[in-house]
JSON list of C-alpha atoms in Angstrom, two decimals:
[
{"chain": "A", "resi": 1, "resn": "UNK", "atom": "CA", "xyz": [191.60, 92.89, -11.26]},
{"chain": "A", "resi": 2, "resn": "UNK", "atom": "CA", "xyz": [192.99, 96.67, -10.08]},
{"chain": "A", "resi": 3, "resn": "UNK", "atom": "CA", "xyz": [194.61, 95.00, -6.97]},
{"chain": "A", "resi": 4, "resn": "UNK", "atom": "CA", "xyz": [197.24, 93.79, -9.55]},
{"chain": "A", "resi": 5, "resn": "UNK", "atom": "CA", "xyz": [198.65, 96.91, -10.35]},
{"chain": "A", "resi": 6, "resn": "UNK", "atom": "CA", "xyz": [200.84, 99.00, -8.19]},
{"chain": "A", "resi": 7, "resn": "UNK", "atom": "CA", "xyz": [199.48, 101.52, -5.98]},
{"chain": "A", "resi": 8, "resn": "UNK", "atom": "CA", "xyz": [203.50, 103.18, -5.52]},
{"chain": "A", "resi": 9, "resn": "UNK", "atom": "CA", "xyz": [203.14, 104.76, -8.73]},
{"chain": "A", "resi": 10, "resn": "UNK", "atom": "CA", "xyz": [201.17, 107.96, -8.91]},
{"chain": "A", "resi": 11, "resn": "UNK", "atom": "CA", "xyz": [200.00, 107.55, -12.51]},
{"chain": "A", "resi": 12, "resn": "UNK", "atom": "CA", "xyz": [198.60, 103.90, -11.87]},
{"chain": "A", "resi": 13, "resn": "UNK", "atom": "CA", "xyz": [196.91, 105.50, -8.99]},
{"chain": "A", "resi": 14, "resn": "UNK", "atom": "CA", "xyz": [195.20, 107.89, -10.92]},
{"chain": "A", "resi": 15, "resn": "UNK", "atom": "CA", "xyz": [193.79, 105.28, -13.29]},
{"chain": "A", "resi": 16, "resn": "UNK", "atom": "CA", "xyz": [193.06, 103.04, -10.36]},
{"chain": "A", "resi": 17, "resn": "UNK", "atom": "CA", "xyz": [190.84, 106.15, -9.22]},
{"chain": "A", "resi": 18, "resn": "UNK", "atom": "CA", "xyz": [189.21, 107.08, -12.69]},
{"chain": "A", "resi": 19, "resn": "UNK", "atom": "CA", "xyz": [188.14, 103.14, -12.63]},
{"chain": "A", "resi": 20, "resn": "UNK", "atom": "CA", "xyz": [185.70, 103.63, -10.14]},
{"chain": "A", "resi": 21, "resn": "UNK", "atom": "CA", "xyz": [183.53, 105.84, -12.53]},
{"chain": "A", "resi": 22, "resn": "UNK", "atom": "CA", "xyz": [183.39, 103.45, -15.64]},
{"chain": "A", "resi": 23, "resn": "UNK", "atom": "CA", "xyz": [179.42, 102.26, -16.17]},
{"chain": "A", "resi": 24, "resn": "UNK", "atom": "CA", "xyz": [181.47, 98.70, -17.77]},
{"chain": "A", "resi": 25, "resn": "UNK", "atom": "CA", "xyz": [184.06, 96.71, -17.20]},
{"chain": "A", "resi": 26, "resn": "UNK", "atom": "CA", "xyz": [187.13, 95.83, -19.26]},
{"chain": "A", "resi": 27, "resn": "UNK", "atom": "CA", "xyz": [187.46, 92.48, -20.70]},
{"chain": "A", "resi": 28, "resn": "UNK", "atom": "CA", "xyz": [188.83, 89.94, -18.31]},
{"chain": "A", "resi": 29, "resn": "UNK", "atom": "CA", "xyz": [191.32, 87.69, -20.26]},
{"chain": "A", "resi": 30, "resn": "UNK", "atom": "CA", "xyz": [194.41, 88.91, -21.67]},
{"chain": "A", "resi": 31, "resn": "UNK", "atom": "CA", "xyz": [193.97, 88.26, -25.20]},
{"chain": "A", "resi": 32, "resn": "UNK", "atom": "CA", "xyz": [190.35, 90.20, -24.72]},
{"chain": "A", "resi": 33, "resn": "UNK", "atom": "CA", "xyz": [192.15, 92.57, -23.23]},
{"chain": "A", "resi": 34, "resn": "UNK", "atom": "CA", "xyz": [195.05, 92.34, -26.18]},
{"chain": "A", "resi": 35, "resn": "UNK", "atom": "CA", "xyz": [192.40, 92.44, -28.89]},
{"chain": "A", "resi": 36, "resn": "UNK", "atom": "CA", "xyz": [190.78, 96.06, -27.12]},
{"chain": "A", "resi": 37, "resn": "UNK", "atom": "CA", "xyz": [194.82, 97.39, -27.06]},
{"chain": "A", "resi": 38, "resn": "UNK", "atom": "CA", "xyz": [195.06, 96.24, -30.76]},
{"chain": "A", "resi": 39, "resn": "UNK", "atom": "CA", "xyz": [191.18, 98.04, -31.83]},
{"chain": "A", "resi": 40, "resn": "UNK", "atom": "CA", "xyz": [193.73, 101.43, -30.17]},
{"chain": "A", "resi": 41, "resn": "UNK", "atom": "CA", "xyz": [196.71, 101.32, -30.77]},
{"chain": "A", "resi": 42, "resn": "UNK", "atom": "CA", "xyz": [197.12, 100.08, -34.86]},
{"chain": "A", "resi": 43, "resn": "UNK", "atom": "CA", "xyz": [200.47, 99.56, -35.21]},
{"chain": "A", "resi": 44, "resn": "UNK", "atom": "CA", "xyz": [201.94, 96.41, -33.63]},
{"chain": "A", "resi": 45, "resn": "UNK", "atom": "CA", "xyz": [205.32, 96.86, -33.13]},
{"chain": "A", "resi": 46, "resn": "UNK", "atom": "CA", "xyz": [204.27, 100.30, -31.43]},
{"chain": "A", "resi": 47, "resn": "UNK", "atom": "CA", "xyz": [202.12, 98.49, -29.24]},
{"chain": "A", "resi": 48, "resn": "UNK", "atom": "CA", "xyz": [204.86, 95.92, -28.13]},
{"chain": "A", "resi": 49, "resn": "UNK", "atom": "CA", "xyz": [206.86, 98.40, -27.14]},
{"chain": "A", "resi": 50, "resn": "UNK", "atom": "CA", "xyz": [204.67, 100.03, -25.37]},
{"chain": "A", "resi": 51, "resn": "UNK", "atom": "CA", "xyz": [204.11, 96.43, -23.33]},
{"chain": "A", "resi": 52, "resn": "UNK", "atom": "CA", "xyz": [207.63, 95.89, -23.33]},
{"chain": "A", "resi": 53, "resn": "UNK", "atom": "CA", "xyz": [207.63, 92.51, -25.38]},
{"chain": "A", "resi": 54, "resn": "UNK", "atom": "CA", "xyz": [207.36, 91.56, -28.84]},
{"chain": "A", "resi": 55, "resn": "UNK", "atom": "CA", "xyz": [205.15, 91.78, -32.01]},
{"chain": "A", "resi": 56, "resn": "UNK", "atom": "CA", "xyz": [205.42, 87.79, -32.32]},
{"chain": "A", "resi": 57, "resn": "UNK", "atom": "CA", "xyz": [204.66, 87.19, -28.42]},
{"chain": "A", "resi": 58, "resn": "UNK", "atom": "CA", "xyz": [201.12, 89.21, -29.03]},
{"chain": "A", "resi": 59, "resn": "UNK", "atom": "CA", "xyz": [200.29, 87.15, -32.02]},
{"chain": "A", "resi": 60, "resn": "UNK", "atom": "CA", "xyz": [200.98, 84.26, -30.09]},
{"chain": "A", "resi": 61, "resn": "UNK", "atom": "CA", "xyz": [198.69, 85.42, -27.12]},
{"chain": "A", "resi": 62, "resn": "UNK", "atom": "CA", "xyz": [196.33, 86.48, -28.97]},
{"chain": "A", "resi": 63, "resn": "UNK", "atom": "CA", "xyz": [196.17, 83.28, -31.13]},
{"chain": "A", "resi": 64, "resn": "UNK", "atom": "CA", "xyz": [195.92, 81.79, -27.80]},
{"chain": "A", "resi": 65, "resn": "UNK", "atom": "CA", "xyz": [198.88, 79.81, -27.52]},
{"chain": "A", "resi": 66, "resn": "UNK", "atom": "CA", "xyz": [200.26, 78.54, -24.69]},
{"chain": "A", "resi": 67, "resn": "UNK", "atom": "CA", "xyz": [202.88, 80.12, -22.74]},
{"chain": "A", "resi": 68, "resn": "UNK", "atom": "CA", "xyz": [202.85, 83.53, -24.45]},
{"chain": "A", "resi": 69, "resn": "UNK", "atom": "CA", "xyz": [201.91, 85.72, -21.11]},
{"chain": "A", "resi": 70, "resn": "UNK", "atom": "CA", "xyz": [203.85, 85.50, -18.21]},
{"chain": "A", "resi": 71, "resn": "UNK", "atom": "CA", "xyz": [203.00, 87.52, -15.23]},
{"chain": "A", "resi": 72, "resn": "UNK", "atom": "CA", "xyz": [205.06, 90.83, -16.35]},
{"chain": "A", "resi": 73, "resn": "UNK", "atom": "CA", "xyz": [203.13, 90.98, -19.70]},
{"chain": "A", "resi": 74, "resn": "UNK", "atom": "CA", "xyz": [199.96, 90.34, -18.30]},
{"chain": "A", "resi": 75, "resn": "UNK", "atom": "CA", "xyz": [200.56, 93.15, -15.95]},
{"chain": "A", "resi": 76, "resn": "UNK", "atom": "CA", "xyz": [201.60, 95.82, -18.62]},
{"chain": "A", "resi": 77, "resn": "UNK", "atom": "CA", "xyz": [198.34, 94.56, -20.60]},
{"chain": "A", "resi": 78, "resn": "UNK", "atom": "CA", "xyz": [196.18, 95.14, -17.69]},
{"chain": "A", "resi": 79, "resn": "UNK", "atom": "CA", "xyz": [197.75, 98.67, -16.77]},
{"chain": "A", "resi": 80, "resn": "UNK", "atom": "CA", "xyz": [197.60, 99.85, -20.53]},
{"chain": "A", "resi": 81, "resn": "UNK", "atom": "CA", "xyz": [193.88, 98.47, -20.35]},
{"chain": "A", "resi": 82, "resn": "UNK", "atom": "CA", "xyz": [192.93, 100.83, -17.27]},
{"chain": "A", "resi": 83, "resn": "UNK", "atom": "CA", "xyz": [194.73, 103.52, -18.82]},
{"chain": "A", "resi": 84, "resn": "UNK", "atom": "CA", "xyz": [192.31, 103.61, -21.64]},
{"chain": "A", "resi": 85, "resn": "UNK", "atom": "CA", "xyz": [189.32, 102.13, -20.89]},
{"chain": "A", "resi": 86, "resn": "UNK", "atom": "CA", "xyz": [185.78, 103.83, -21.21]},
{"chain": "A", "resi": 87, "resn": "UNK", "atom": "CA", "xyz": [188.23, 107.43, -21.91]},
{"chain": "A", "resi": 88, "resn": "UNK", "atom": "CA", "xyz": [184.63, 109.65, -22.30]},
{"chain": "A", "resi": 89, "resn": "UNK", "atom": "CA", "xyz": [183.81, 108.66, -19.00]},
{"chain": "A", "resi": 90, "resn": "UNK", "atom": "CA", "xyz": [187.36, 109.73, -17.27]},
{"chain": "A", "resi": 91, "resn": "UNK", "atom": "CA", "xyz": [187.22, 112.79, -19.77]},
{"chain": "A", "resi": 92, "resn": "UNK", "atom": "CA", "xyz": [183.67, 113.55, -17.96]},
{"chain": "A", "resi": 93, "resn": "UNK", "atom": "CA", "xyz": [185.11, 112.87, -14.96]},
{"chain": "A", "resi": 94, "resn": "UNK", "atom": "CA", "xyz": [188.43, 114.71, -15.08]},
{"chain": "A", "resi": 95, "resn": "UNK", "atom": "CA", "xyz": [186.25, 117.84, -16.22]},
{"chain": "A", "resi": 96, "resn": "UNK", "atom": "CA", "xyz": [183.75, 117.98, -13.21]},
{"chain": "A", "resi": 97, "resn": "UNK", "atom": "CA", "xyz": [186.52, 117.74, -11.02]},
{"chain": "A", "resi": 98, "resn": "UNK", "atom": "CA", "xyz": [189.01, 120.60, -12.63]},
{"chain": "A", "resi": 99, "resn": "UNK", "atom": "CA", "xyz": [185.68, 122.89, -13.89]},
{"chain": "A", "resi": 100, "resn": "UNK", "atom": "CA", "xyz": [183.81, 122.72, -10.30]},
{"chain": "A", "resi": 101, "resn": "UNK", "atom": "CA", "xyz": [186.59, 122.90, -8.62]},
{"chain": "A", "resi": 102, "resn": "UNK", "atom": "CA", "xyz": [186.00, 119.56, -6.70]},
{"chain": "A", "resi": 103, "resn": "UNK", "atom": "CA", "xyz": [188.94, 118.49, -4.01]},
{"chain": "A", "resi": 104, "resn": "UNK", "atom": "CA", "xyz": [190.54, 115.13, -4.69]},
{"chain": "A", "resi": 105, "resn": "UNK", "atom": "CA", "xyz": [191.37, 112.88, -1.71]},
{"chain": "A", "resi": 106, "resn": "UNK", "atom": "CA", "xyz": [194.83, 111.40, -1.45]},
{"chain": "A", "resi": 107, "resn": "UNK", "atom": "CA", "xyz": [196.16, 108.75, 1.38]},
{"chain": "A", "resi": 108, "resn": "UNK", "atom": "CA", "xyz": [199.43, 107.48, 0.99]},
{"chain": "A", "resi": 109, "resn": "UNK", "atom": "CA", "xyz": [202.88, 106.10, 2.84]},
{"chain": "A", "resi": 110, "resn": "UNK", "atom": "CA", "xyz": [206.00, 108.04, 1.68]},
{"chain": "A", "resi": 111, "resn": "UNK", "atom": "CA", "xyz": [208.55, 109.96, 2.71]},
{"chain": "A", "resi": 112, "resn": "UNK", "atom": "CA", "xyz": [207.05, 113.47, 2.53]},
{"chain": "A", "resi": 113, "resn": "UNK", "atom": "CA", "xyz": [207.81, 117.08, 4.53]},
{"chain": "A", "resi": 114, "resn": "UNK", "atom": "CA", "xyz": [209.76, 120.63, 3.52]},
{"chain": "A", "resi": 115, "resn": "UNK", "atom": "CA", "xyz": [213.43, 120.00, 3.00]},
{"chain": "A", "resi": 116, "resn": "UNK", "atom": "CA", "xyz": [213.99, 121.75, 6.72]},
{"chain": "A", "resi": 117, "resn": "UNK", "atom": "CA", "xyz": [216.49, 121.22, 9.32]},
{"chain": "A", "resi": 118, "resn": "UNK", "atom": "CA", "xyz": [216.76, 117.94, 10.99]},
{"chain": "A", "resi": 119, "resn": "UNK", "atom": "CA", "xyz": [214.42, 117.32, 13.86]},
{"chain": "A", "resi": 120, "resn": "UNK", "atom": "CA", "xyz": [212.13, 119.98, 12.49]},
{"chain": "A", "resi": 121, "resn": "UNK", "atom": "CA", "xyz": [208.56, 118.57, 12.70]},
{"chain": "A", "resi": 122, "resn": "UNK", "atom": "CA", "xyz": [207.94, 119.62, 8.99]},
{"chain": "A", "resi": 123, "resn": "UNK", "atom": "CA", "xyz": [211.40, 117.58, 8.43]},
{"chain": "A", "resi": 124, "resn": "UNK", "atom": "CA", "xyz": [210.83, 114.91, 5.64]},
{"chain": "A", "resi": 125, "resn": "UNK", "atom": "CA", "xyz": [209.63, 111.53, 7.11]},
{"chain": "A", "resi": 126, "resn": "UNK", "atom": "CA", "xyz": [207.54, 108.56, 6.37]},
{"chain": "A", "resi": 127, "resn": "UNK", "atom": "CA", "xyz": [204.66, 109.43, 6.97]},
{"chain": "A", "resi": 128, "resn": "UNK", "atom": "CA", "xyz": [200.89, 107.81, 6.54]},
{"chain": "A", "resi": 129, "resn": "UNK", "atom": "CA", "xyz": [198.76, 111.13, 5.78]},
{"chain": "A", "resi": 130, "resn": "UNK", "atom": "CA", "xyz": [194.73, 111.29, 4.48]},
{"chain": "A", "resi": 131, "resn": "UNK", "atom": "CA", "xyz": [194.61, 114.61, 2.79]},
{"chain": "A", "resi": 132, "resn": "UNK", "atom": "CA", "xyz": [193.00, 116.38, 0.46]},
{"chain": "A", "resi": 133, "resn": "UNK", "atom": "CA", "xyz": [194.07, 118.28, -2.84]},
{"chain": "A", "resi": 134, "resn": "UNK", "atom": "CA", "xyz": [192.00, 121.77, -3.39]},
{"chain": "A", "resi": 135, "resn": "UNK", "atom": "CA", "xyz": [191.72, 123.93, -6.21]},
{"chain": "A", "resi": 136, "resn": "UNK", "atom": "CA", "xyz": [193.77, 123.89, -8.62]},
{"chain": "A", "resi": 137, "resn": "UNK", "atom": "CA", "xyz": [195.63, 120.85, -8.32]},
{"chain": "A", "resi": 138, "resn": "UNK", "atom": "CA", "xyz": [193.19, 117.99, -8.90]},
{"chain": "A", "resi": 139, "resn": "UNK", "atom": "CA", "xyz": [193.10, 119.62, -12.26]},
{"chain": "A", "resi": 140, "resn": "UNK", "atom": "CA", "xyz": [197.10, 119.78, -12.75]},
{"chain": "A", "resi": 141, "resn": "UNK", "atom": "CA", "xyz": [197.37, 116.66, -11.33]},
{"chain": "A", "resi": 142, "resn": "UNK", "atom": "CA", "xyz": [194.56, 114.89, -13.87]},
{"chain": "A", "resi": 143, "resn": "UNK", "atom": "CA", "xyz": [195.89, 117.40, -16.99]},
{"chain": "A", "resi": 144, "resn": "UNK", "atom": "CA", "xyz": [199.65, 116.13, -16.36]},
{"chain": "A", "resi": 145, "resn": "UNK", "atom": "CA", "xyz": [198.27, 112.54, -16.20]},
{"chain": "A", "resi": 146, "resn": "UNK", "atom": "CA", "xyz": [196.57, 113.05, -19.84]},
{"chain": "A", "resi": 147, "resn": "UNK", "atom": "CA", "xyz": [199.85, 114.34, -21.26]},
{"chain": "A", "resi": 148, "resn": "UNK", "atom": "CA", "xyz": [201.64, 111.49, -20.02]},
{"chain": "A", "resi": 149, "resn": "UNK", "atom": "CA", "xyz": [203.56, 113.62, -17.55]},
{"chain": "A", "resi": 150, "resn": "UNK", "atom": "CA", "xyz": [206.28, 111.56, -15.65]},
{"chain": "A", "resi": 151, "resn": "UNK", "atom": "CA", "xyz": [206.49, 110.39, -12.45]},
{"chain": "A", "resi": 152, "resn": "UNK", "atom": "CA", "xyz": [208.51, 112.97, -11.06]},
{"chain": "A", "resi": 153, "resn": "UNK", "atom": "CA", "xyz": [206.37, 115.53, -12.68]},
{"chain": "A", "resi": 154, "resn": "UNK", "atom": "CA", "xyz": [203.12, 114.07, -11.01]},
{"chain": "A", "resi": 155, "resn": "UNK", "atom": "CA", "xyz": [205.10, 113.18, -7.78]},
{"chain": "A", "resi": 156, "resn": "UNK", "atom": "CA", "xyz": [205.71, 117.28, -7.46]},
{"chain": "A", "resi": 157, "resn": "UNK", "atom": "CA", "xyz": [202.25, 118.54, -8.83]},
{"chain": "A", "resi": 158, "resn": "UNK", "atom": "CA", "xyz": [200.90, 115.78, -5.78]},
{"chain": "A", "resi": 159, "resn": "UNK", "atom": "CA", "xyz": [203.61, 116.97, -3.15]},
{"chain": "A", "resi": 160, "resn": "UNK", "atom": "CA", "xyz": [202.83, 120.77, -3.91]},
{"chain": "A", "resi": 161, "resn": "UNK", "atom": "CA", "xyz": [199.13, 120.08, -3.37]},
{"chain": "A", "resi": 162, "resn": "UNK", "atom": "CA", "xyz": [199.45, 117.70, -0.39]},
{"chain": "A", "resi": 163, "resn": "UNK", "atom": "CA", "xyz": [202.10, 120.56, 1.21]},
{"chain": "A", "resi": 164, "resn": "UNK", "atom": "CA", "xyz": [199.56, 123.09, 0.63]},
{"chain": "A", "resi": 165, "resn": "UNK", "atom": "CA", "xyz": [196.76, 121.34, 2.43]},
{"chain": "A", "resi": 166, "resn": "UNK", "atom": "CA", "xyz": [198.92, 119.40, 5.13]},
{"chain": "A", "resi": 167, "resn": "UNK", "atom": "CA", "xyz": [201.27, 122.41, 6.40]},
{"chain": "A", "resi": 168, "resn": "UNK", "atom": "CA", "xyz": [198.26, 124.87, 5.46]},
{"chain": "A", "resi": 169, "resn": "UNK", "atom": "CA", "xyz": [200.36, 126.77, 3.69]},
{"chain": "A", "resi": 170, "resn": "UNK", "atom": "CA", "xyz": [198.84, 130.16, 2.29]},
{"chain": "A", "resi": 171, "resn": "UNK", "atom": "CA", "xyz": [198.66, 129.37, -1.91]},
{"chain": "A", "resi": 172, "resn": "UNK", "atom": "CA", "xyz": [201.12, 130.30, -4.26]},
{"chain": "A", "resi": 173, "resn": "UNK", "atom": "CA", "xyz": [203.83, 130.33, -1.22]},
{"chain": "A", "resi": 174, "resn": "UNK", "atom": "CA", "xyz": [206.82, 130.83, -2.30]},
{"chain": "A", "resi": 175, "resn": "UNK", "atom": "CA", "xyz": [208.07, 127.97, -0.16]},
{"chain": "A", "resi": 176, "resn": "UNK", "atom": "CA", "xyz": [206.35, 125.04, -1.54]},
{"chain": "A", "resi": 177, "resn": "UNK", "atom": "CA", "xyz": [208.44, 124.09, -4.10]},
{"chain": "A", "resi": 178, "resn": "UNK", "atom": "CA", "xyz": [210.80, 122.78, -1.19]},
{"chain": "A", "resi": 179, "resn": "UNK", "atom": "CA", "xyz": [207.75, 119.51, -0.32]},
{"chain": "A", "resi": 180, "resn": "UNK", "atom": "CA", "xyz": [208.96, 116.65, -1.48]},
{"chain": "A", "resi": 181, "resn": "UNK", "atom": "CA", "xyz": [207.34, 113.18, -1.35]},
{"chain": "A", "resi": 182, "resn": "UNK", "atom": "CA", "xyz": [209.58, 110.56, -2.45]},
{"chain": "A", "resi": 183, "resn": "UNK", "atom": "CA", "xyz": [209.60, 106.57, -1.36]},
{"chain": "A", "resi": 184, "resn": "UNK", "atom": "CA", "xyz": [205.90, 105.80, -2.02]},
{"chain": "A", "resi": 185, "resn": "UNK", "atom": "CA", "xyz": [204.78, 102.60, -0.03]},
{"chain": "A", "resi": 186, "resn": "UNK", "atom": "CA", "xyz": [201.19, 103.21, -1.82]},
{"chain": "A", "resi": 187, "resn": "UNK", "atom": "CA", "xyz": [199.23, 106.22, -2.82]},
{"chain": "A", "resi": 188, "resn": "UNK", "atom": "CA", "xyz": [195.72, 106.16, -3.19]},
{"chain": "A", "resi": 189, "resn": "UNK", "atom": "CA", "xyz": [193.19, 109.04, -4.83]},
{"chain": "A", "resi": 190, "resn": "UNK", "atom": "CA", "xyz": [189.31, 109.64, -5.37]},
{"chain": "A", "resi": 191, "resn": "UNK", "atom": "CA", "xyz": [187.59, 112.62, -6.68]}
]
């Protein structure tokens, strides 16, 4: 079911990793799935939106007509599915991690290194890294992901904690802002 969704996006990957704590799963169809979005999110046309289609296709799908999901829908179902499934046990999650002060583990593909001259070796390059994320951003990183933070905004909380622990750089450098990690392939995390 998770293999569906994209592992380039930092946000998805997030949910990806808060889906390995749920006690239950999610329902499996789409218009299960449609009917637990709908129990949510009470306005309809809010909720198409949201899924990037229309009030009338949901009715449709959930009347279980057939035809109304393509692919692309049934995608942005299952992604807005993840993203709010079982949200006491992410909550309880989210909180050990940020209030003990648990590292979060991060492997990706991107392009990622200090903006530094070229043919430094802490230039920006693809690279394929297994790092971890210590104190304090797990907890940026999870807090941005409940406000609904962008993807550039959780692409920099990630690169400034990835920096820190890859280049062990000295916290709060003055420095780090200069990390970037751009060009995802797939990023992965657990906490």
């Amino acid at each position: 079911m998770l293999d569906q969704l994209s592992t380039a996006s930092i946000a998805e990957a997030l949910d990806i990793a808060d889906a390995h704590h749920w006690t239950r799963q999610p329902p499996r169809s789409d218009r299960a799935r449609l009917r637990f979005l709908a129990s949510k999110e009470k306005d309809p046309a809010a909720l198409s939106r949201r899924l990037g289609t229309t009030p009338q296709k949901l009715r449709r799908l959930i009347a279980s007509q057939p035809g109304a999901a393509n692919q692309e829908l049934s995608r942005a179902i299952l992604k807005e599915v993840v993203r709010l499934w079982q949200p006491r046990i992410r909550h309880r999650a989210h909180q050990a991690v940020s209030q003990q002060q648990h590292s979060m583990h991060v492997h990706f593909c991107g392009w990622f290194g200090f903006n530094a001259p070229a043919g430094s070796s802490d230039d920006g390059r693809l690279r394929r890294l297994s790092e971890n994320l210590h104190h304090p951003y797990p907890a940026r990183l999870l807090e941005a992901r409940h406000h609904n933070a962008s993807e550039d905004e959780l692409r920099t909380i990630a690169a400034d904690g990835i920096g820190e622990s890859y280049f062990k750089v000295s916290p709060g450098r003055s420095s780090l802002h200069e990390v970037r990690l751009a060009d995802i392939h797939y990023i992965e995390f657990s906490y």
